[in-house]
């Protein structure tokens, strides 16, 4: 998203939501940023996602965070890879 203009982010958010809804029968309400990054202007991206119908979004950094999250448009998450040790990663955080 960092390289996209706001109009392109609008199209990506709306088009991907419509395609997912078409394929699974209902629109998603949560969004995971491509590459885990919310883009250059996080507030503008959050407005675009909210207008597209999303309720929250996930970044790919930060590890486990508090509940409820401090910012629903930047919910931290852990990257879990095949063969990774989730238990050890949770103990480190």
mmCIF file of N, CA, C and O in Angstrom:
data_model
loop_
_atom_site.group_PDB
_atom_site.id
_atom_site.type_symbol
_atom_site.label_atom_id
_atom_site.label_comp_id
_atom_site.label_asym_id
_atom_site.label_seq_id
_atom_site.Cartn_x
_atom_site.Cartn_y
_atom_site.Cartn_z
ATOM 1 N N UNK A 1 0.808 -1.195 0.000
ATOM 2 C CA UNK A 1 0.000 0.000 0.000
ATOM 3 C C UNK A 1 0.851 1.259 0.000
ATOM 4 O O UNK A 1 0.385 2.295 -0.424
ATOM 5 N N UNK A 2 2.050 1.186 0.508
ATOM 6 C CA UNK A 2 2.897 2.368 0.629
ATOM 7 C C UNK A 2 3.146 3.059 -0.700
ATOM 8 O O UNK A 2 3.341 4.261 -0.749
ATOM 9 N N UNK A 3 3.138 2.308 -1.788
ATOM 10 C CA UNK A 3 3.417 2.888 -3.102
ATOM 11 C C UNK A 3 2.158 3.330 -3.841
ATOM 12 O O UNK A 3 2.252 3.927 -4.910
ATOM 13 N N UNK A 4 0.982 3.077 -3.272
ATOM 14 C CA UNK A 4 -0.263 3.390 -3.971
ATOM 15 C C UNK A 4 -0.810 4.764 -3.611
ATOM 16 O O UNK A 4 -0.709 5.211 -2.468
ATOM 17 N N UNK A 5 -1.439 5.384 -4.588
ATOM 18 C CA UNK A 5 -2.167 6.631 -4.353
ATOM 19 C C UNK A 5 -3.487 6.292 -3.653
ATOM 20 O O UNK A 5 -3.977 5.165 -3.766
ATOM 21 N N UNK A 6 -4.077 7.246 -2.934
ATOM 22 C CA UNK A 6 -5.344 6.980 -2.242
ATOM 23 C C UNK A 6 -6.431 6.397 -3.153
ATOM 24 O O UNK A 6 -7.152 5.485 -2.741
ATOM 25 N N UNK A 7 -6.532 6.875 -4.376
ATOM 26 C CA UNK A 7 -7.556 6.342 -5.295
ATOM 27 C C UNK A 7 -7.302 4.869 -5.593
ATOM 28 O O UNK A 7 -8.251 4.070 -5.700
ATOM 29 N N UNK A 8 -6.041 4.485 -5.702
ATOM 30 C CA UNK A 8 -5.707 3.079 -5.954
ATOM 31 C C UNK A 8 -6.005 2.216 -4.729
ATOM 32 O O UNK A 8 -6.462 1.080 -4.861
ATOM 33 N N UNK A 9 -5.764 2.753 -3.550
ATOM 34 C CA UNK A 9 -6.093 2.031 -2.319
ATOM 35 C C UNK A 9 -7.600 1.825 -2.239
ATOM 36 O O UNK A 9 -8.077 0.749 -1.868
ATOM 37 N N UNK A 10 -8.368 2.854 -2.602
ATOM 38 C CA UNK A 10 -9.837 2.722 -2.621
ATOM 39 C C UNK A 10 -10.268 1.581 -3.521
ATOM 40 O O UNK A 10 -11.113 0.753 -3.130
ATOM 41 N N UNK A 11 -9.713 1.518 -4.723
ATOM 42 C CA UNK A 11 -10.072 0.446 -5.665
ATOM 43 C C UNK A 11 -9.660 -0.916 -5.125
ATOM 44 O O UNK A 11 -10.430 -1.880 -5.197
ATOM 45 N N UNK A 12 -8.463 -1.022 -4.587
ATOM 46 C CA UNK A 12 -7.984 -2.299 -4.047
ATOM 47 C C UNK A 12 -8.887 -2.774 -2.904
ATOM 48 O O UNK A 12 -9.252 -3.946 -2.840
ATOM 49 N N UNK A 13 -9.229 -1.867 -1.995
ATOM 50 C CA UNK A 13 -10.055 -2.236 -0.845
ATOM 51 C C UNK A 13 -11.458 -2.665 -1.289
ATOM 52 O O UNK A 13 -11.960 -3.708 -0.857
ATOM 53 N N UNK A 14 -12.075 -1.890 -2.143
ATOM 54 C CA UNK A 14 -13.436 -2.205 -2.587
ATOM 55 C C UNK A 14 -13.470 -3.437 -3.491
ATOM 56 O O UNK A 14 -14.319 -4.322 -3.312
ATOM 57 N N UNK A 15 -12.551 -3.515 -4.433
ATOM 58 C CA UNK A 15 -12.558 -4.632 -5.375
ATOM 59 C C UNK A 15 -12.233 -5.959 -4.686
ATOM 60 O O UNK A 15 -12.870 -6.976 -4.969
ATOM 61 N N UNK A 16 -11.259 -5.945 -3.784
ATOM 62 C CA UNK A 16 -10.916 -7.194 -3.105
ATOM 63 C C UNK A 16 -12.055 -7.643 -2.195
ATOM 64 O O UNK A 16 -12.373 -8.831 -2.116
ATOM 65 N N UNK A 17 -12.714 -6.698 -1.528
ATOM 66 C CA UNK A 17 -13.848 -7.043 -0.659
ATOM 67 C C UNK A 17 -14.986 -7.642 -1.479
ATOM 68 O O UNK A 17 -15.590 -8.648 -1.087
ATOM 69 N N UNK A 18 -15.272 -7.052 -2.625
ATOM 70 C CA UNK A 18 -16.335 -7.571 -3.496
ATOM 71 C C UNK A 18 -15.992 -8.962 -4.015
ATOM 72 O O UNK A 18 -16.860 -9.840 -4.078
ATOM 73 N N UNK A 19 -14.737 -9.181 -4.380
ATOM 74 C CA UNK A 19 -14.328 -10.491 -4.894
ATOM 75 C C UNK A 19 -14.410 -11.563 -3.813
ATOM 76 O O UNK A 19 -14.860 -12.680 -4.068
ATOM 77 N N UNK A 20 -13.985 -11.237 -2.615
ATOM 78 C CA UNK A 20 -14.089 -12.199 -1.513
ATOM 79 C C UNK A 20 -15.556 -12.507 -1.233
ATOM 80 O O UNK A 20 -15.937 -13.667 -1.053
ATOM 81 N N UNK A 21 -16.395 -11.494 -1.211
ATOM 82 C CA UNK A 21 -17.829 -11.699 -0.985
ATOM 83 C C UNK A 21 -18.424 -12.604 -2.063
ATOM 84 O O UNK A 21 -19.231 -13.492 -1.778
ATOM 85 N N UNK A 22 -18.012 -12.396 -3.298
ATOM 86 C CA UNK A 22 -18.515 -13.217 -4.397
ATOM 87 C C UNK A 22 -18.106 -14.673 -4.215
ATOM 88 O O UNK A 22 -18.900 -15.581 -4.418
ATOM 89 N N UNK A 23 -16.877 -14.876 -3.781
ATOM 90 C CA UNK A 23 -16.362 -16.245 -3.669
ATOM 91 C C UNK A 23 -16.862 -16.989 -2.437
ATOM 92 O O UNK A 23 -17.062 -18.193 -2.488
ATOM 93 N N UNK A 24 -17.024 -16.309 -1.322
ATOM 94 C CA UNK A 24 -17.405 -17.007 -0.088
ATOM 95 C C UNK A 24 -18.842 -16.747 0.348
ATOM 96 O O UNK A 24 -19.314 -17.357 1.297
ATOM 97 N N UNK A 25 -19.515 -15.841 -0.322
ATOM 98 C CA UNK A 25 -20.921 -15.616 -0.020
ATOM 99 C C UNK A 25 -21.218 -14.519 0.978
ATOM 100 O O UNK A 25 -22.377 -14.217 1.239
ATOM 101 N N UNK A 26 -20.198 -13.909 1.526
ATOM 102 C CA UNK A 26 -20.402 -12.758 2.413
ATOM 103 C C UNK A 26 -19.142 -11.906 2.426
ATOM 104 O O UNK A 26 -18.044 -12.417 2.245
ATOM 105 N N UNK A 27 -19.312 -10.613 2.623
ATOM 106 C CA UNK A 27 -18.140 -9.727 2.588
ATOM 107 C C UNK A 27 -17.315 -9.847 3.863
ATOM 108 O O UNK A 27 -17.864 -10.050 4.947
ATOM 109 N N UNK A 28 -15.994 -9.718 3.739
ATOM 110 C CA UNK A 28 -15.159 -9.725 4.938
ATOM 111 C C UNK A 28 -15.319 -8.420 5.708
ATOM 112 O O UNK A 28 -15.650 -7.380 5.131
ATOM 113 N N UNK A 29 -15.082 -8.488 6.998
ATOM 114 C CA UNK A 29 -15.134 -7.280 7.824
ATOM 115 C C UNK A 29 -13.762 -6.891 8.346
ATOM 116 O O UNK A 29 -13.585 -5.794 8.845
ATOM 117 N N UNK A 30 -12.795 -7.798 8.228
ATOM 118 C CA UNK A 30 -11.436 -7.543 8.697
ATOM 119 C C UNK A 30 -10.489 -7.533 7.508
ATOM 120 O O UNK A 30 -10.696 -8.247 6.538
ATOM 121 N N UNK A 31 -9.445 -6.722 7.615
ATOM 122 C CA UNK A 31 -8.507 -6.527 6.512
ATOM 123 C C UNK A 31 -7.096 -6.760 7.016
ATOM 124 O O UNK A 31 -6.736 -6.322 8.105
ATOM 125 N N UNK A 32 -6.282 -7.444 6.244
ATOM 126 C CA UNK A 32 -4.853 -7.594 6.537
ATOM 127 C C UNK A 32 -4.095 -6.847 5.453
ATOM 128 O O UNK A 32 -4.253 -7.140 4.267
ATOM 129 N N UNK A 33 -3.307 -5.872 5.847
ATOM 130 C CA UNK A 33 -2.578 -5.059 4.876
ATOM 131 C C UNK A 33 -1.626 -5.916 4.052
ATOM 132 O O UNK A 33 -0.896 -6.737 4.613
ATOM 133 N N UNK A 34 -1.603 -5.722 2.738
ATOM 134 C CA UNK A 34 -0.647 -6.457 1.899
ATOM 135 C C UNK A 34 0.782 -6.152 2.361
ATOM 136 O O UNK A 34 1.150 -4.992 2.538
ATOM 137 N N UNK A 35 1.539 -7.187 2.595
ATOM 138 C CA UNK A 35 2.890 -6.994 3.106
ATOM 139 C C UNK A 35 2.912 -6.533 4.549
ATOM 140 O O UNK A 35 3.968 -6.240 5.094
ATOM 141 N N UNK A 36 1.747 -6.438 5.159
ATOM 142 C CA UNK A 36 1.658 -6.052 6.560
ATOM 143 C C UNK A 36 1.778 -4.578 6.845
ATOM 144 O O UNK A 36 1.716 -4.140 7.987
ATOM 145 N N UNK A 37 1.939 -3.758 5.805
ATOM 146 C CA UNK A 37 2.153 -2.313 5.986
ATOM 147 C C UNK A 37 0.895 -1.537 5.610
ATOM 148 O O UNK A 37 0.337 -1.750 4.536
ATOM 149 N N UNK A 38 0.459 -0.602 6.452
ATOM 150 C CA UNK A 38 -0.769 0.145 6.191
ATOM 151 C C UNK A 38 -0.647 1.281 5.190
ATOM 152 O O UNK A 38 -1.642 1.925 4.868
ATOM 153 N N UNK A 39 0.534 1.533 4.688
ATOM 154 C CA UNK A 39 0.696 2.601 3.707
ATOM 155 C C UNK A 39 1.303 3.844 4.304
ATOM 156 O O UNK A 39 1.543 3.932 5.506
ATOM 157 N N UNK A 40 1.535 4.821 3.475
ATOM 158 C CA UNK A 40 2.217 6.051 3.888
ATOM 159 C C UNK A 40 1.370 6.897 4.835
ATOM 160 O O UNK A 40 1.893 7.509 5.752
ATOM 161 N N UNK A 41 0.064 6.944 4.612
ATOM 162 C CA UNK A 41 -0.844 7.744 5.445
ATOM 163 C C UNK A 41 -1.849 6.805 6.098
ATOM 164 O O UNK A 41 -2.892 6.486 5.527
ATOM 165 N N UNK A 42 -1.529 6.351 7.299
ATOM 166 C CA UNK A 42 -2.353 5.355 7.983
ATOM 167 C C UNK A 42 -3.768 5.861 8.218
ATOM 168 O O UNK A 42 -4.733 5.116 8.060
ATOM 169 N N UNK A 43 -3.920 7.129 8.579
ATOM 170 C CA UNK A 43 -5.252 7.668 8.841
ATOM 171 C C UNK A 43 -6.102 7.688 7.573
ATOM 172 O O UNK A 43 -7.289 7.347 7.607
ATOM 173 N N UNK A 44 -5.506 8.066 6.457
ATOM 174 C CA UNK A 44 -6.249 8.074 5.190
ATOM 175 C C UNK A 44 -6.627 6.650 4.789
ATOM 176 O O UNK A 44 -7.753 6.403 4.339
ATOM 177 N N UNK A 45 -5.705 5.722 4.971
ATOM 178 C CA UNK A 45 -5.998 4.325 4.650
ATOM 179 C C UNK A 45 -7.125 3.805 5.532
ATOM 180 O O UNK A 45 -8.031 3.113 5.054
ATOM 181 N N UNK A 46 -7.107 4.138 6.814
ATOM 182 C CA UNK A 46 -8.172 3.707 7.721
ATOM 183 C C UNK A 46 -9.525 4.250 7.271
ATOM 184 O O UNK A 46 -10.530 3.525 7.286
ATOM 185 N N UNK A 47 -9.574 5.503 6.864
ATOM 186 C CA UNK A 47 -10.844 6.083 6.367
ATOM 187 C C UNK A 47 -11.333 5.333 5.135
ATOM 188 O O UNK A 47 -12.522 5.033 5.002
ATOM 189 N N UNK A 48 -10.416 5.031 4.231
ATOM 190 C CA UNK A 48 -10.778 4.314 3.003
ATOM 191 C C UNK A 48 -11.339 2.935 3.352
ATOM 192 O O UNK A 48 -12.376 2.524 2.826
ATOM 193 N N UNK A 49 -10.670 2.221 4.246
ATOM 194 C CA UNK A 49 -11.144 0.887 4.619
ATOM 195 C C UNK A 49 -12.494 0.944 5.317
ATOM 196 O O UNK A 49 -13.375 0.120 5.062
ATOM 197 N N UNK A 50 -12.669 1.921 6.187
ATOM 198 C CA UNK A 50 -13.951 2.078 6.880
ATOM 199 C C UNK A 50 -15.070 2.338 5.878
ATOM 200 O O UNK A 50 -16.137 1.720 5.947
ATOM 201 N N UNK A 51 -14.828 3.214 4.917
ATOM 202 C CA UNK A 51 -15.842 3.505 3.900
ATOM 203 C C UNK A 51 -16.123 2.303 3.002
ATOM 204 O O UNK A 51 -17.229 2.145 2.493
ATOM 205 N N UNK A 52 -15.121 1.438 2.827
ATOM 206 C CA UNK A 52 -15.300 0.227 2.012
ATOM 207 C C UNK A 52 -16.085 -0.844 2.768
ATOM 208 O O UNK A 52 -16.520 -1.824 2.166
ATOM 209 N N UNK A 53 -16.258 -0.673 4.079
ATOM 210 C CA UNK A 53 -17.040 -1.623 4.858
ATOM 211 C C UNK A 53 -16.265 -2.476 5.842
ATOM 212 O O UNK A 53 -16.841 -3.324 6.518
ATOM 213 N N UNK A 54 -14.975 -2.250 5.935
ATOM 214 C CA UNK A 54 -14.172 -3.006 6.896
ATOM 215 C C UNK A 54 -14.330 -2.406 8.285
ATOM 216 O O UNK A 54 -14.616 -1.219 8.438
ATOM 217 N N UNK A 55 -14.115 -3.244 9.322
ATOM 218 C CA UNK A 55 -14.260 -2.787 10.702
ATOM 219 C C UNK A 55 -12.933 -2.667 11.438
ATOM 220 O O UNK A 55 -12.846 -2.012 12.473
ATOM 221 N N UNK A 56 -11.881 -3.313 10.895
ATOM 222 C CA UNK A 56 -10.563 -3.280 11.530
ATOM 223 C C UNK A 56 -9.537 -3.825 10.545
ATOM 224 O O UNK A 56 -9.899 -4.451 9.548
ATOM 225 N N UNK A 57 -8.243 -3.587 10.854
ATOM 226 C CA UNK A 57 -7.184 -4.058 9.964
ATOM 227 C C UNK A 57 -5.958 -4.470 10.772
ATOM 228 O O UNK A 57 -5.697 -3.942 11.851
ATOM 229 N N UNK A 58 -5.205 -5.417 10.200
ATOM 230 C CA UNK A 58 -4.035 -5.994 10.858
ATOM 231 C C UNK A 58 -2.742 -5.605 10.157
ATOM 232 O O UNK A 58 -2.661 -5.658 8.935
ATOM 233 N N UNK A 59 -1.734 -5.244 10.954
ATOM 234 C CA UNK A 59 -0.378 -5.052 10.465
ATOM 235 C C UNK A 59 0.384 -6.345 10.748
ATOM 236 O O UNK A 59 -0.117 -7.212 11.471
ATOM 237 N N UNK A 60 1.571 -6.492 10.217
ATOM 238 C CA UNK A 60 2.305 -7.743 10.428
ATOM 239 C C UNK A 60 3.469 -7.579 11.388
ATOM 240 O O UNK A 60 4.432 -8.329 11.328
ATOM 241 N N UNK A 61 3.392 -6.632 12.254
ATOM 242 C CA UNK A 61 4.447 -6.432 13.233
ATOM 243 C C UNK A 61 3.816 -6.165 14.586
ATOM 244 O O UNK A 61 2.623 -5.918 14.678
ATOM 245 N N UNK A 62 4.598 -6.263 15.621
ATOM 246 C CA UNK A 62 4.126 -5.913 16.954
ATOM 247 C C UNK A 62 3.853 -7.091 17.861
ATOM 248 O O UNK A 62 3.796 -6.940 19.067
ATOM 249 N N UNK A 63 3.667 -8.265 17.301
ATOM 250 C CA UNK A 63 3.396 -9.431 18.138
ATOM 251 C C UNK A 63 2.062 -9.328 18.849
ATOM 252 O O UNK A 63 1.242 -8.484 18.516
ATOM 253 N N UNK A 64 1.838 -10.174 19.827
ATOM 254 C CA UNK A 64 0.574 -10.131 20.552
ATOM 255 C C UNK A 64 0.404 -8.769 21.219
ATOM 256 O O UNK A 64 1.346 -8.217 21.772
ATOM 257 N N UNK A 65 -0.782 -8.231 21.135
ATOM 258 C CA UNK A 65 -1.035 -6.918 21.720
ATOM 259 C C UNK A 65 -2.147 -6.980 22.737
ATOM 260 O O UNK A 65 -2.723 -8.042 22.987
ATOM 261 N N UNK A 66 -2.473 -5.843 23.310
ATOM 262 C CA UNK A 66 -3.532 -5.798 24.323
ATOM 263 C C UNK A 66 -4.907 -6.007 23.694
ATOM 264 O O UNK A 66 -5.093 -5.806 22.495
ATOM 265 N N UNK A 67 -5.846 -6.413 24.504
ATOM 266 C CA UNK A 67 -7.223 -6.516 24.048
ATOM 267 C C UNK A 67 -8.085 -5.691 24.967
ATOM 268 O O UNK A 67 -7.992 -5.824 26.181
ATOM 269 N N UNK A 68 -8.892 -4.828 24.419
ATOM 270 C CA UNK A 68 -9.026 -4.517 22.998
ATOM 271 C C UNK A 68 -7.804 -3.753 22.490
ATOM 272 O O UNK A 68 -7.097 -3.123 23.274
ATOM 273 N N UNK A 69 -7.578 -3.818 21.189
ATOM 274 C CA UNK A 69 -6.401 -3.138 20.625
ATOM 275 C C UNK A 69 -6.510 -1.622 20.775
ATOM 276 O O UNK A 69 -7.612 -1.069 20.792
ATOM 277 N N UNK A 70 -5.374 -0.979 20.875
ATOM 278 C CA UNK A 70 -5.336 0.475 21.017
ATOM 279 C C UNK A 70 -5.849 1.176 19.755
ATOM 280 O O UNK A 70 -6.464 2.233 19.832
ATOM 281 N N UNK A 71 -5.591 0.595 18.595
ATOM 282 C CA UNK A 71 -5.992 1.187 17.315
ATOM 283 C C UNK A 71 -6.521 0.061 16.425
ATOM 284 O O UNK A 71 -5.762 -0.797 16.002
ATOM 285 N N UNK A 72 -7.804 0.062 16.160
ATOM 286 C CA UNK A 72 -8.390 -1.045 15.388
ATOM 287 C C UNK A 72 -7.944 -1.079 13.932
ATOM 288 O O UNK A 72 -8.206 -2.035 13.227
ATOM 289 N N UNK A 73 -7.264 -0.039 13.455
ATOM 290 C CA UNK A 73 -6.749 -0.017 12.080
ATOM 291 C C UNK A 73 -5.284 -0.402 12.017
ATOM 292 O O UNK A 73 -4.681 -0.429 10.961
ATOM 293 N N UNK A 74 -4.687 -0.706 13.175
ATOM 294 C CA UNK A 74 -3.302 -1.170 13.262
ATOM 295 C C UNK A 74 -3.193 -2.238 14.342
ATOM 296 O O UNK A 74 -2.415 -2.113 15.278
ATOM 297 N N UNK A 75 -3.968 -3.296 14.194
ATOM 298 C CA UNK A 75 -3.930 -4.366 15.182
ATOM 299 C C UNK A 75 -2.657 -5.181 14.930
ATOM 300 O O UNK A 75 -2.448 -5.677 13.823
ATOM 301 N N UNK A 76 -1.803 -5.302 15.949
ATOM 302 C CA UNK A 76 -0.569 -6.057 15.748
ATOM 303 C C UNK A 76 -0.848 -7.548 15.661
ATOM 304 O O UNK A 76 -1.845 -8.040 16.192
ATOM 305 N N UNK A 77 0.027 -8.245 14.983
ATOM 306 C CA UNK A 77 -0.074 -9.699 14.912
ATOM 307 C C UNK A 77 1.319 -10.282 14.768
ATOM 308 O O UNK A 77 2.265 -9.596 14.415
ATOM 309 N N UNK A 78 1.393 -11.551 15.036
ATOM 310 C CA UNK A 78 2.657 -12.272 14.912
ATOM 311 C C UNK A 78 2.680 -12.968 13.558
ATOM 312 O O UNK A 78 1.659 -13.458 13.098
ATOM 313 N N UNK A 79 3.833 -13.024 12.970
ATOM 314 C CA UNK A 79 4.010 -13.813 11.760
ATOM 315 C C UNK A 79 4.370 -15.226 12.191
ATOM 316 O O UNK A 79 5.339 -15.420 12.914
ATOM 317 N N UNK A 80 3.554 -16.179 11.801
ATOM 318 C CA UNK A 80 3.802 -17.575 12.144
ATOM 319 C C UNK A 80 4.130 -18.309 10.852
ATOM 320 O O UNK A 80 3.338 -18.325 9.916
ATOM 321 N N UNK A 81 5.304 -18.878 10.808
ATOM 322 C CA UNK A 81 5.782 -19.562 9.610
ATOM 323 C C UNK A 81 5.699 -21.068 9.803
ATOM 324 O O UNK A 81 5.793 -21.549 10.938
ATOM 325 N N UNK A 82 5.558 -21.803 8.704
ATOM 326 C CA UNK A 82 5.600 -23.267 8.819
ATOM 327 C C UNK A 82 6.901 -23.701 9.489
ATOM 328 O O UNK A 82 7.972 -23.175 9.201
ATOM 329 N N UNK A 83 6.786 -24.612 10.421
ATOM 330 C CA UNK A 83 7.965 -25.100 11.126
ATOM 331 C C UNK A 83 8.409 -24.192 12.261
ATOM 332 O O UNK A 83 9.378 -24.493 12.951
ATOM 333 N N UNK A 84 7.724 -23.061 12.431
ATOM 334 C CA UNK A 84 8.077 -22.136 13.509
ATOM 335 C C UNK A 84 7.629 -22.661 14.863
ATOM 336 O O UNK A 84 6.829 -23.588 14.960
ATOM 337 N N UNK A 85 8.137 -22.073 15.910
ATOM 338 C CA UNK A 85 7.809 -22.481 17.272
ATOM 339 C C UNK A 85 6.940 -21.400 17.901
ATOM 340 O O UNK A 85 7.442 -20.440 18.482
ATOM 341 N N UNK A 86 5.621 -21.553 17.786
ATOM 342 C CA UNK A 86 4.681 -20.554 18.295
ATOM 343 C C UNK A 86 4.831 -20.385 19.804
ATOM 344 O O UNK A 86 4.826 -19.271 20.309
ATOM 345 N N UNK A 87 4.970 -21.481 20.508
ATOM 346 C CA UNK A 87 5.097 -21.395 21.967
ATOM 347 C C UNK A 87 6.312 -20.554 22.363
ATOM 348 O O UNK A 87 6.221 -19.687 23.228
ATOM 349 N N UNK A 88 7.430 -20.779 21.722
ATOM 350 C CA UNK A 88 8.642 -19.998 22.034
ATOM 351 C C UNK A 88 8.441 -18.537 21.674
ATOM 352 O O UNK A 88 8.859 -17.649 22.413
ATOM 353 N N UNK A 89 7.798 -18.275 20.552
ATOM 354 C CA UNK A 89 7.555 -16.879 20.138
ATOM 355 C C UNK A 89 6.659 -16.167 21.146
ATOM 356 O O UNK A 89 6.892 -14.996 21.456
ATOM 357 N N UNK A 90 5.656 -16.844 21.645
ATOM 358 C CA UNK A 90 4.771 -16.241 22.652
ATOM 359 C C UNK A 90 5.507 -15.973 23.953
ATOM 360 O O UNK A 90 5.263 -14.972 24.605
ATOM 361 N N UNK A 91 6.408 -16.871 24.335
ATOM 362 C CA UNK A 91 7.183 -16.674 25.552
ATOM 363 C C UNK A 91 8.117 -15.477 25.425
ATOM 364 O O UNK A 91 8.365 -14.776 26.411
ATOM 365 N N UNK A 92 8.629 -15.217 24.217
ATOM 366 C CA UNK A 92 9.538 -14.087 23.991
ATOM 367 C C UNK A 92 8.822 -12.757 24.051
ATOM 368 O O UNK A 92 9.426 -11.737 24.319
ATOM 369 N N UNK A 93 7.532 -12.745 23.757
ATOM 370 C CA UNK A 93 6.810 -11.458 23.681
ATOM 371 C C UNK A 93 6.307 -11.014 25.022
ATOM 372 O O UNK A 93 6.323 -11.655 25.998
#
